[in-house]
Tab-separated table of C-alpha atoms and ligand atoms in Angstrom:
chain	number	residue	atom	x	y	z
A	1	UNK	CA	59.821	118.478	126.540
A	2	UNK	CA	63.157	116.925	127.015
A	3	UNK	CA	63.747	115.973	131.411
A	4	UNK	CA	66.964	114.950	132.789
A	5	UNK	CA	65.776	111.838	132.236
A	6	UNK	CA	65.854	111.475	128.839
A	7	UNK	CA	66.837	108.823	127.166
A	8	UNK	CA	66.645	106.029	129.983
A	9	UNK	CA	69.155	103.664	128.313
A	10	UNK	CA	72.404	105.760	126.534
A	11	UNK	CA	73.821	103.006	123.748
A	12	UNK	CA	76.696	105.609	124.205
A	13	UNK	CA	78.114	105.357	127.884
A	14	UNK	CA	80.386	102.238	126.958
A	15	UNK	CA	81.808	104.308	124.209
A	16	UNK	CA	83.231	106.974	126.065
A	17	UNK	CA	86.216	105.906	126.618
A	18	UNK	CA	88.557	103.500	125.282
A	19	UNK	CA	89.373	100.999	128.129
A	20	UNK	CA	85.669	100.594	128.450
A	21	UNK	CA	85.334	99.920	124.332
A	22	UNK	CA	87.649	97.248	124.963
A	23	UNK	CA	85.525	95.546	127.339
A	24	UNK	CA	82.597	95.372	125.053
A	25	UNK	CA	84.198	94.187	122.313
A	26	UNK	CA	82.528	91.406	120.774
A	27	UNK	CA	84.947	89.976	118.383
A	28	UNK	CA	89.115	90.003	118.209
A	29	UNK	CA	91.255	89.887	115.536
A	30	UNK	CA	94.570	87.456	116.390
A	31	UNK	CA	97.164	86.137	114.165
A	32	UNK	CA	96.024	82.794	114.759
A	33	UNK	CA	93.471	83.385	112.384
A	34	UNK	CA	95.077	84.277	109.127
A	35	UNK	CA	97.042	82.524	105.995
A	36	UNK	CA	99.124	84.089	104.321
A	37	UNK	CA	99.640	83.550	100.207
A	38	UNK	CA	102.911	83.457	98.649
A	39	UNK	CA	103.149	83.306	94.997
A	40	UNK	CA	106.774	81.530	94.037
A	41	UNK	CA	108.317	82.281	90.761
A	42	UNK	CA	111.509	79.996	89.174
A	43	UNK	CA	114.861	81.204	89.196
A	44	UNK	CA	117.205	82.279	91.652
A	45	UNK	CA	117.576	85.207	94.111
A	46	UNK	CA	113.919	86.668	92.146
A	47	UNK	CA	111.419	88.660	93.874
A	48	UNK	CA	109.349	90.358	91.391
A	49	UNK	CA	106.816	92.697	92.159
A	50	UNK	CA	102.905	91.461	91.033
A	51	UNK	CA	101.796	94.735	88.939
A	52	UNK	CA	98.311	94.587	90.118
A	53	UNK	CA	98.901	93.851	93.621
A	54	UNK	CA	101.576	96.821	95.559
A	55	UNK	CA	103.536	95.491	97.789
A	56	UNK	CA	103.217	92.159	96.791
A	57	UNK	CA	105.654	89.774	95.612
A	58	UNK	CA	106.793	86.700	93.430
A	59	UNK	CA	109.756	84.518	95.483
A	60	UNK	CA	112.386	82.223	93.685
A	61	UNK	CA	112.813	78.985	96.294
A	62	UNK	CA	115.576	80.672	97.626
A	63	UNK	CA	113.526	83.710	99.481
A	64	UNK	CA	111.597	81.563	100.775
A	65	UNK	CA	113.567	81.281	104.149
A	66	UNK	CA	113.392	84.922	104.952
A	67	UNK	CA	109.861	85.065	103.831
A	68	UNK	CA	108.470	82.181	106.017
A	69	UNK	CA	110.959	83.161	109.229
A	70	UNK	CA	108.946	86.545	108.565
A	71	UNK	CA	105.689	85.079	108.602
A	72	UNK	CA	106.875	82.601	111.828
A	73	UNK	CA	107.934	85.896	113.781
A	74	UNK	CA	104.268	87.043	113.317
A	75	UNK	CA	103.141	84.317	114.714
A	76	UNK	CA	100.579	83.284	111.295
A	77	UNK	CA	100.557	79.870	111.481
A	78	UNK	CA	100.004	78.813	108.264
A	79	UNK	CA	101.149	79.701	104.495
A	80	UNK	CA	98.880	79.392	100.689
A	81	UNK	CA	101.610	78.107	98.076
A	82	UNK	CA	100.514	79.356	94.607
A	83	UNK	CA	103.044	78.773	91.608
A	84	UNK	CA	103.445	80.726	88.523
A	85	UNK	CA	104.272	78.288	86.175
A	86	UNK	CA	106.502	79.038	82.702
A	87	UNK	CA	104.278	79.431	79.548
A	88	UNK	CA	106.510	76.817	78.023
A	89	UNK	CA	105.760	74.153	80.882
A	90	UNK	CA	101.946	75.019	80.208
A	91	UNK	CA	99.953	72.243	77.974
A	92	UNK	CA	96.024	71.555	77.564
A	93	UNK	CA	95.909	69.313	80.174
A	94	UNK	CA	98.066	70.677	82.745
A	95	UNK	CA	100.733	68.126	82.565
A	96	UNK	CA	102.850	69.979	84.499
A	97	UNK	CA	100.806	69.597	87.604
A	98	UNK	CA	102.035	66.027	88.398
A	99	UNK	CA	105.666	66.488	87.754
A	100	UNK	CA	107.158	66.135	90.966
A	101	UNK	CA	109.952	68.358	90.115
A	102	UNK	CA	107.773	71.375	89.321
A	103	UNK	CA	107.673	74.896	91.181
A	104	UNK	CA	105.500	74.004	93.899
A	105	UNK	CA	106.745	70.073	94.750
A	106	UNK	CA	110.212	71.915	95.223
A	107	UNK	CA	108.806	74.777	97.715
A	108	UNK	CA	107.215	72.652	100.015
A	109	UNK	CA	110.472	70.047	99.798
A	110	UNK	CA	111.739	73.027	100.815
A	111	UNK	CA	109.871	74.841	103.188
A	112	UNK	CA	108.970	71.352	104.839
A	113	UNK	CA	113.054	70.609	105.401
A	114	UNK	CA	114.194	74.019	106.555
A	115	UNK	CA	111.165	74.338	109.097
A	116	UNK	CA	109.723	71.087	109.576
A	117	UNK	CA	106.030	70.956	111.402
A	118	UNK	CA	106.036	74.733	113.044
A	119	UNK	CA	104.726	76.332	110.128
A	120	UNK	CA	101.711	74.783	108.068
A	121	UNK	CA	101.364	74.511	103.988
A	122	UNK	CA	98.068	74.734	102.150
A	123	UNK	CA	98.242	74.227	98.414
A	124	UNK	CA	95.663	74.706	95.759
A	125	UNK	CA	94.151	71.510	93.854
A	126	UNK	CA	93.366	72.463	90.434
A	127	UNK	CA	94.843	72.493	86.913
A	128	UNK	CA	95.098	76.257	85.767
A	129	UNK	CA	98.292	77.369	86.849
A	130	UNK	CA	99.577	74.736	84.429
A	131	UNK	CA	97.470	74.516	81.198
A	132	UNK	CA	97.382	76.809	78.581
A	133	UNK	CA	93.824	77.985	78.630
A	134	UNK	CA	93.594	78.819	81.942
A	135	UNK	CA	90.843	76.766	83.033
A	136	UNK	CA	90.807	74.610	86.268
A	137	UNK	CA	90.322	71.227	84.205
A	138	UNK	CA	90.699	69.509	81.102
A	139	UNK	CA	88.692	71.521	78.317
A	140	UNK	CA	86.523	69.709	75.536
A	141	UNK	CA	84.275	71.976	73.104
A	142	UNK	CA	84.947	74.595	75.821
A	143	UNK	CA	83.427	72.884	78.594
A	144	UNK	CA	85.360	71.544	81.415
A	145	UNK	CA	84.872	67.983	81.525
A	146	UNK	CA	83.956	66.786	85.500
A	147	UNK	CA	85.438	63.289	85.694
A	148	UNK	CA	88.440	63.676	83.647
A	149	UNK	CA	89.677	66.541	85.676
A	150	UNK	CA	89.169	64.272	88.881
A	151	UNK	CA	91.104	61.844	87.920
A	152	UNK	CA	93.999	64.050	87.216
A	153	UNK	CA	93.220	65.879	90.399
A	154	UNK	CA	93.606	62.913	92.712
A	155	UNK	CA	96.936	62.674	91.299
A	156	UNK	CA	97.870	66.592	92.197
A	157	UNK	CA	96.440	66.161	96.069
A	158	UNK	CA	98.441	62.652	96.928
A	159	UNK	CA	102.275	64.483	94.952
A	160	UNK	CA	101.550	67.653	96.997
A	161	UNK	CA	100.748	65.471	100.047
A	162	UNK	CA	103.665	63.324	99.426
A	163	UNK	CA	106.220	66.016	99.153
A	164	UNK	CA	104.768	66.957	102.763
A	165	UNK	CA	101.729	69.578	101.861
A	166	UNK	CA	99.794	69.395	105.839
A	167	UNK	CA	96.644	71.022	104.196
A	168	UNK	CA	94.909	69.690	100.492
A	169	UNK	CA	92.533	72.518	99.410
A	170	UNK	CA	90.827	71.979	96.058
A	171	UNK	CA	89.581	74.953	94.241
A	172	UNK	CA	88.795	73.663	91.077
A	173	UNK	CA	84.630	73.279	91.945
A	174	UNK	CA	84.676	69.994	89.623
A	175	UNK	CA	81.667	67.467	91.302
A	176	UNK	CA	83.109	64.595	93.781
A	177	UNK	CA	86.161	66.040	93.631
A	178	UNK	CA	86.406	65.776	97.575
A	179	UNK	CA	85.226	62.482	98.403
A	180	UNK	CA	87.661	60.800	95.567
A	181	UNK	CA	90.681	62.957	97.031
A	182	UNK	CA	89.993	61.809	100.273
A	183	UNK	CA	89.572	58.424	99.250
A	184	UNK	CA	92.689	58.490	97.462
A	185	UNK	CA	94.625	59.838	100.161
A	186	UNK	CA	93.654	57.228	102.620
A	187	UNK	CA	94.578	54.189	100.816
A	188	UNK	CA	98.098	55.173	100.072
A	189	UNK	CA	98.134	56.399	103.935
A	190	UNK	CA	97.479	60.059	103.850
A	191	UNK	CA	94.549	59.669	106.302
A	192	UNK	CA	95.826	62.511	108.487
A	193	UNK	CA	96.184	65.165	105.618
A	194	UNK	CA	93.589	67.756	106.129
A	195	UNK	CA	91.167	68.475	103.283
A	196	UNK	CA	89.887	72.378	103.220
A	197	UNK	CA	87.628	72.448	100.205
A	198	UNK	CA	86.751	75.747	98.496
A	199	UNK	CA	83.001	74.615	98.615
A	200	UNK	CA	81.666	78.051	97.886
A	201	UNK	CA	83.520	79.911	95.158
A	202	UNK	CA	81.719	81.970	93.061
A	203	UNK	CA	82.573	82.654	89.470
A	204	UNK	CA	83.913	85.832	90.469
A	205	UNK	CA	85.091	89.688	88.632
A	206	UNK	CA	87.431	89.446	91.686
A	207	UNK	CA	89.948	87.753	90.746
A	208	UNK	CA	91.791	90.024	88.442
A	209	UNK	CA	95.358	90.162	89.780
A	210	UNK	CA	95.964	86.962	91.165
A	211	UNK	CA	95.281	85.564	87.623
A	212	UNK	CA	98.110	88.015	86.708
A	213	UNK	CA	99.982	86.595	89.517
A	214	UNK	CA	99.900	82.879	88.479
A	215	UNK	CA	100.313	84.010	84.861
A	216	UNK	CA	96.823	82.674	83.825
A	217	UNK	CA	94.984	85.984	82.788
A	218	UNK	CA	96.232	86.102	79.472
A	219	UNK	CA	95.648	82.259	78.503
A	220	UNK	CA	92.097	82.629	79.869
A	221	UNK	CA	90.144	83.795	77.008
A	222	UNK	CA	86.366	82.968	78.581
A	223	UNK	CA	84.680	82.939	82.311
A	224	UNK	CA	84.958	80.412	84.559
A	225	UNK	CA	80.870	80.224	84.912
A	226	UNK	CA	80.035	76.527	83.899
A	227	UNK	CA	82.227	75.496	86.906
A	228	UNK	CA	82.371	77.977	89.774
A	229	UNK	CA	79.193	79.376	91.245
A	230	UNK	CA	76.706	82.147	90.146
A	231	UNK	CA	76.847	85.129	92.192
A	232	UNK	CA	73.062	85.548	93.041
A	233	UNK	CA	72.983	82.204	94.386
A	234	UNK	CA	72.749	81.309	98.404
A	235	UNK	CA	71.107	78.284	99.038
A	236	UNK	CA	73.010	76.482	96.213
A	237	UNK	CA	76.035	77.069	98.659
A	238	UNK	CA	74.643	74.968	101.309
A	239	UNK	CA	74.505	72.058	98.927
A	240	UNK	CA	77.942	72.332	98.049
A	241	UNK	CA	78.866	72.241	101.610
A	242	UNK	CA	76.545	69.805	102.410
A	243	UNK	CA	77.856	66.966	99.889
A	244	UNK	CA	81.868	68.141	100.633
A	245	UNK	CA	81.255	67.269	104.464
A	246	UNK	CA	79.428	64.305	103.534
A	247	UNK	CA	82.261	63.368	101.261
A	248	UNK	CA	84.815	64.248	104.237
A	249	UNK	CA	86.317	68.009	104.031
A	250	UNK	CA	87.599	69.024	107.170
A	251	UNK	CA	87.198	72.380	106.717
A	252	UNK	CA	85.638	74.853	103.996
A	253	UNK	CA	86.541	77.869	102.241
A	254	UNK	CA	83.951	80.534	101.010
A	255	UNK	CA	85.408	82.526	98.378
A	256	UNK	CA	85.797	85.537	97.819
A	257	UNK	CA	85.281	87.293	101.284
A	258	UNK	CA	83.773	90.349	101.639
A	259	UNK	CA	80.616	90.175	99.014
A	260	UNK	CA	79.938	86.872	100.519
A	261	UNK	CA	79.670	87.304	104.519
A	262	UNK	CA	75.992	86.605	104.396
A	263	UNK	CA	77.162	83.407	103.227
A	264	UNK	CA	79.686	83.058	105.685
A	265	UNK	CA	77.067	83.613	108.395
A	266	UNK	CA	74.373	80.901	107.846
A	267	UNK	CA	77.254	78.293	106.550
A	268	UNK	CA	78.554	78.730	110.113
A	269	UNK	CA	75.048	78.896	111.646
A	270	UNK	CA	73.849	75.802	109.957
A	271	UNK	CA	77.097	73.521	109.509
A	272	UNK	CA	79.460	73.211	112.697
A	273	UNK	CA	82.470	73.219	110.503
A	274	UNK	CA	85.439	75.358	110.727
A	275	UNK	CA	84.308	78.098	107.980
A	276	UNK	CA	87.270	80.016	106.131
A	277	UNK	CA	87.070	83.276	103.915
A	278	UNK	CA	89.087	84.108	101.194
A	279	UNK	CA	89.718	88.001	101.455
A	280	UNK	CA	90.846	87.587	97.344
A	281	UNK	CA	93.243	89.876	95.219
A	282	UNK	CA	91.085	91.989	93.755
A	283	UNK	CA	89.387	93.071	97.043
A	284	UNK	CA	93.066	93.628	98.513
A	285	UNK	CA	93.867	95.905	95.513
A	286	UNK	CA	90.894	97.809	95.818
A	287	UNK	CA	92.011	98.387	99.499
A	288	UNK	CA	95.600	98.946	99.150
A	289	UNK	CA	95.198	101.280	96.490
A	290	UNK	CA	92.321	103.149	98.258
A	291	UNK	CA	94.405	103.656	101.235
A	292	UNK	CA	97.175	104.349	98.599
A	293	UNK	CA	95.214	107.115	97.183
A	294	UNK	CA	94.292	108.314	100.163
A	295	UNK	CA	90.791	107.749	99.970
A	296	UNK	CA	90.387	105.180	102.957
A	297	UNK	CA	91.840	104.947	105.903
A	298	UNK	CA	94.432	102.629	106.846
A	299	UNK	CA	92.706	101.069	109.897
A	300	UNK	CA	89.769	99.616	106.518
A	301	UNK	CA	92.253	97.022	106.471
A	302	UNK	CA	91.329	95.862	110.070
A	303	UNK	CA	87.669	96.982	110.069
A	304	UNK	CA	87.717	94.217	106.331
A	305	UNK	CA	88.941	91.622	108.469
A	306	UNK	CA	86.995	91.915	111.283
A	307	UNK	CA	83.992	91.575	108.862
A	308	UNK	CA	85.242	88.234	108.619
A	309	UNK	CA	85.334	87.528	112.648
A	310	UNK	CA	81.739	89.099	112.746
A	311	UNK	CA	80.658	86.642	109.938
A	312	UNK	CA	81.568	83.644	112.001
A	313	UNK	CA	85.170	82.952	109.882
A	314	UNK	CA	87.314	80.493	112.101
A	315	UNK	CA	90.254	82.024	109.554
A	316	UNK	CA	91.182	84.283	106.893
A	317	UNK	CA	92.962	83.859	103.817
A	318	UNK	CA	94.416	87.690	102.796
A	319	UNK	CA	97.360	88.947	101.320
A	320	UNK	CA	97.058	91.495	103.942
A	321	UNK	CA	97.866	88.730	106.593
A	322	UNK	CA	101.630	90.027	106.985
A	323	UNK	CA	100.934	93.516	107.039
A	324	UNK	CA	98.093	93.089	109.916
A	325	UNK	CA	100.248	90.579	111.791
A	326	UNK	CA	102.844	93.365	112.763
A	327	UNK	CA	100.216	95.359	114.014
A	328	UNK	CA	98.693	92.866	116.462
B	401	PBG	C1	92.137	79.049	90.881
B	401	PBG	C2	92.249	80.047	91.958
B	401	PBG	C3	91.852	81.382	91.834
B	401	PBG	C4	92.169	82.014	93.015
B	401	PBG	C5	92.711	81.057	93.878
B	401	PBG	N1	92.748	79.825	93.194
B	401	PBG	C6	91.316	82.149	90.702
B	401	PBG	C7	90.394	81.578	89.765
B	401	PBG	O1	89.510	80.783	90.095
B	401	PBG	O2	90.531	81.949	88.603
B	401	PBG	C8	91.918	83.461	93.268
B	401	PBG	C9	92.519	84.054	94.438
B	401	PBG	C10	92.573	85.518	94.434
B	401	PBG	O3	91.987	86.215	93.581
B	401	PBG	O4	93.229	86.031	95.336
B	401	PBG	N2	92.108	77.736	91.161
């Protein structure tokens, strides 16, 4: 028999109505914790629309201005430089990287002059925008060889962080690479460059159209599975974390984002570090075109980053970042 009573406790009374929602929310979504990517393209007056990613764009140098005062006005404090390098300035061995007149030396000049310290730069440390297999390091018998690749890696972190990159973030998942860069920065006085390694990236079917962003899907004719990170594997994330704090990373990356909150969670739980997700192209795709097709809602895009939030992410990398910003 069902009384007056019943049930005691109602899970449902704070729901009712919407100014009391608000007062039990548990997490909040700000743009103080996203990063926007921007994928920069050579030429002038070029913004060229990425095929496999609507509404998302390739700037010449030139754009940038508008592009960043955009990001500025939404109040996102910090930007993800990725070039897409010519396939005649690609070589084996990613030459290209450490020529301090290429693509991505010349945005942050750039960027850096025209808005000095009120926005932040992040650029990737690794080789495959520039060689022409695609891989993230020097190949030999189609391995990628560890050492070899951190030696030329140094090299990319202290040009990027001379031409005034604020935040180093290696993504290449070669061994030491952290401790070496860090190393490296210091003794030609770098010390107060930030380090945000991509720790945890897992060798991942995610990645789709940002490889056809960067120009690198093509050249890539294998996986990237002998470097980055199996995707049934947990604990082997907290040893990656554990050596790049030991070897001095400021903060880390887990990559990509949604399949991986669980990993998210008990990084954060376990490691007091600032914990970053990367909310990666293919996941935006799926989203943009699912909202596209009317098939989701609009409002998945918040309820995706939120996930983050939930997860214990200090910050978000997502090519949703603009988008969102507007809306906050
Ligand atoms: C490579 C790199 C990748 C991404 C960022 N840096 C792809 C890869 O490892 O092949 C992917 C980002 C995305 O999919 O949005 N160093």
């Amino acid at each position: 028999m069902i009384t007056g009573k019943f049930p005691n406790l109602r899970l449902r009374r704070p729901r009712k109505y919407d100014w009391s929602r608000k007062l039990v929310q548990e997490n909040n979504l700000s743009s103080n914790d996203l990063i926007y990517p921007l994928f920069l393209t050579e030429g002038n007056n070029k913004k060229k629309l990425i095929k496999s990613m609507p509404n998302i764009y390739q700037y010449s140098i030139n754009k940038l201005g508008n592009i960043v005062n955009n990001v500025l006005e939404n109040k996102i404090p910090m930007i993800a430089l990725f070039p897409s390098t010519p396939g005649h300035k690609k070589n084996a061995y990613g030459e290209e990287a450490l020529n301090e007149d290429n693509l991505i030396c010349r945005a942050i000049r750039f960027i850096k002059k025209r808005f000095k310290n009120d926005i932040g730069i992040m650029c990737d440390v690794a080789l495959d925008p520039y060689t022409s297999h695609g891989h993230d390091g020097i190949l030999k018998n189609n391995y990628v060889l560890n050492d070899k690749t951190v030696n030329i890696l140094m090299k990319q972190a202290l040009l990027q962080a001379q031409m005034g990159c604020d935040v180093i973030a290696p993504s290449d998942m070669m061994d030491g690479r952290i401790g070496k860069i860090r190393k490296f920065l210091d003794n030609n006085n770098y010390q107060d460059v930030q380090l945000l390694s991509y720790a945890v990236k897992y060798a991942s079917n995610f990645y789709g159209p940002f490889r056809d962003a960067v120009g690198s899907k093509k050249s890539l004719k294998s996986d990237k599975k002998n470097y980055q990170m199996d995707f049934s594997n947990s604990s082997e994330a907290f040893r990656e974390v554990a050596l790049d704090v030991k070897e001095g990373a400021d903060m880390v990356m887990v990559k990509p984002g949604m399949p991986y909150l669980d990993v998210i969670k008990s990084i954060k739980e376990n490691f007091k570090i600032p914990v970053l997700a990367y909310q990666v192209s293919g996941e935006y795709s799926l989203i943009k075109n699912g909202i596209k097709n009317n098939l989701i809602k609009k409002d998945a895009i918040l309820e995706s980053l939120m996930s983050f939030k939930r997860a214990g992410a200090s910050a978000i990398v997502s090519y949703f970042a603009l988008e969102i910003a507007k809306k906050l």
